[in-house]
């Protein structure tokens, strides 16, 4: 089989002129940096055979403008030399092999390579050897010396260009840095001691005579060593700097001038100052960092790691060590609330009701309204007017009065009396059907849950014109006022959030019959505020509110965001997004006149309060909220905080504003107004390769393919990982790059198992548009199962060319449902640490055969049980319906299959455990009984017993790590399994059905058993029966073997080395090519993801057929 696409950890990075090279597995990917625009992918080439690229070293010299740069790539015992040609303006980089084209196996591990005089390579080899190698032609050793007293090496750095001055610095497992000269390698020249753990990376800067070392003790050290290949008097080997700041092992280090830059397994890239403190921290990767590179010209920095991502960091104009600081503005009086009207203007509302404005350009405060205008307990809101220099302000007081005025002309005020009591909530919303700035909607909440909709129109030089549009009644609760609102683009509907955390949908109509317009409400007086102007108009608003009906909600999601309140409602891309103080945001859609929750997102770990979502034109999603006592602006694309401002927390009054040129954050602290202001800068970080998962991928399933006009065929996969997320991604054979479409982050522990139910495509019932539609089940630690409805369709306008919609259907956790059980004192309490090891959807349980449209799911559990769950998608219920503890030990795999014969159907289940046993169950009766019980009990039942297995086979001597069942054309079943001991077992089963009505008549007979001990050198973690005569197996030994099943047993047809360490699972499918040729595809997951394909071998001739 042949590799089609590979996603692997990035283990090496190097700048070669205007090209950035990244080593990912055995491949080298190139990114073009020239052209003045953002970096772009330029090519990919497989370089090494059976090893990952651990280092890339470009030959020094002038490069750029299409010049050819030679690059040495090494990893394991392999070495290859590439020729990299920059593309120049508008062109892409090209990668070509040098020196015969093939990688060479050198017989010893290559720790480091350096270009020497004459275009040769100096190599640091395993065992403490240093050599000069001529790579051209057939390759030959020129000089070689063994360095004594080395110990176990973990990294190396070379200095010098000729053999006489060639020096080797090596980091050892004991924590020492040892230096040799190649010409006198019998004994070390110098030992640098100080690290308390193995030294994992070294970087030597010859012009400054500095050596930086990184260790697994989480420290970085800087040594003064002078010229490594010079005389004995150069450099005293003293430690100049000790840097602690990483939370895990430090995997890579580089030198920028006299200061080190390091990358660690905590996912942080830290730039250190001269005093040993962190000068700048760069974060964004989803996992550990493995590679780091600095570009000499331009100051760019590149990072790569276990998540398979590559990121380019460009320098910022601001001083790196300038921490975000807010300046005290010296507000008059004691401020109650603060509001930004643009990035250069701050409004402060005093405790007594006075309003003052601070102009950042002038640096002083100016009064806007006297204290008598607003009164105590005031509420302030502002909406920008076209042009951005002016704002429309609303000020409501504790007596129910409302003042409306333009900030540039506060004397022209429209005064209204809205309520008998205090105004609780006040906020602006863009008016539907109106151009921006023409008319703005203002929503005000008062006593007893009444909310008013006012249309406010700005009139230059006059008081704003006001029109009362609607009245709404909020549901009863303790904190009964609205906090945010938005008009839906569909028209006629208003969605708002309240302080109780509920989301409400109201009807709204702007027809004349539903609106009241009066000159008394729109007071055009321009008299100064403070005189008794407009007092005659204020009672008019109160008396005429009754002309409009009090609307009740059409739809309500009570307590959607908990008890802390909804903070914002946004409409984008046909969906509704709500945020709250619970640290989550929800994605919703409108179904008829009802709000339906699609997904719940928790975008960033530790973000307790989300205030707002902002969708940028380049497709990024910015999340505004609070992390502890810091205000943060978090980028979903880059996974980093764009701003982190210490402010004391979100409970105080604060305001944030940004535009194309500047960003500002104001807050009240210690009785004063604080202002943080900075100029807007382009994003420092550019994602060159998207991150997949930060930790090992534990499971993978293929959804299908999506055809997009103008694009290559895209395979859609779902992956689950130890990083507690599942990812839906598109993989293209042409680009060989995986593009994440969306991430599912509902799990609180690792995702260990995935299952798909009834994948559907174009033409299937219930699916009208082109694309894929399926139910996805994910399960893992903490006994948690999540269910989603996935819809994937082509979208040529998007970057990934695929649009993916996710609907969260249901979830289940054993510990959550324990307290609801009746008579639970008679049962054994379920362990909350139970892990689901495997999932399988029970086929054939459709609504045609059962009274209700329930789907059933079988799960293998670490507590020794086999459990069956029922899903009613319409009611969004996932219920435990049956279980058995027959195995009495961890159940590793489960597989369900359907047997039909002469109109009869049997739902059969196969389970495998850590003792090597494989059990077969007939679960037809439990499923039928559970369906009846669920229908009568309306979705809540006590779990039924699965009974005893029909048959148990001791297939292996230890745990069964892979299992697959395939039906043969004769109606029999091939059951293939792989074990921890590297063995493969196959049995052929026949199902015999009883003639009576009793379900106990089902009988299984073993017709044939085949075992292949030591089929692999390690655990067999993936196995698939492709045909009755063809079997595919994969193991942790990184070998994919195709087997022929014959009368004499299993015969190996081919073995392929794949590049995914710690293999966890595989999935297979077949594709009929255009010429009628049948190809088998498989995807493997572990420390990475790889897709391979191969041509199906011809089927053997039937016995007695003519040859």
Coordinates of C-alpha atoms in Angstrom, one line a residue, residues 2-8 24-29 31 41 43-48 308 688-690 692 712-715 717 729-739 1057 1059 1081 1089-1093:
X2 CA 1.1 3.6 -0.7
X3 CA 0.8 6.7 1.5
X4 CA -1.6 9.3 0.2
X5 CA -1.6 11.9 3.0
X6 CA 0.1 12.3 6.3
X7 CA -0.4 14.5 9.3
X8 CA 2.4 14.1 11.8
X24 CA 6.7 16.4 9.5
X25 CA 7.2 12.7 9.7
X26 CA 9.4 11.6 6.7
X27 CA 8.2 14.6 4.7
X28 CA 9.5 18.1 4.2
X29 CA 6.9 20.8 3.6
X31 CA 6.2 27.6 2.7
X41 CA 2.2 26.6 1.2
X43 CA 5.3 22.2 -1.9
X44 CA 5.8 18.9 0.0
X45 CA 8.2 16.0 -0.6
X46 CA 8.9 12.7 1.1
X47 CA 12.6 12.7 2.0
X48 CA 13.4 9.9 4.5
X308 CA 1.0 19.0 13.4
X688 CA 0.8 27.9 8.1
X689 CA -0.3 24.4 9.0
X690 CA -3.5 24.0 11.0
X692 CA -5.1 19.0 14.6
X712 CA -10.2 17.8 -5.5
X713 CA -12.3 15.1 -3.8
X714 CA -12.3 15.7 -0.1
X715 CA -12.5 12.9 2.4
X717 CA -13.0 12.2 8.9
X729 CA -11.6 17.4 9.3
X730 CA -11.3 17.4 5.5
X731 CA -8.3 15.6 3.9
X732 CA -7.3 16.2 0.3
X733 CA -5.1 13.8 -1.6
X734 CA -3.9 16.6 -3.8
X735 CA -2.7 19.0 -1.1
X736 CA -2.0 16.1 1.5
X737 CA -3.1 18.6 4.2
X738 CA -5.8 18.1 6.8
X739 CA -8.1 21.1 7.3
X1057 CA 5.8 0.7 6.8
X1059 CA 4.7 6.7 9.8
X1081 CA -8.2 2.9 1.4
X1089 CA -2.9 10.6 11.0
X1090 CA -2.0 8.8 7.8
X1091 CA -4.1 7.7 4.8
X1092 CA -2.9 4.9 2.5
X1093 CA -4.3 3.1 -0.5

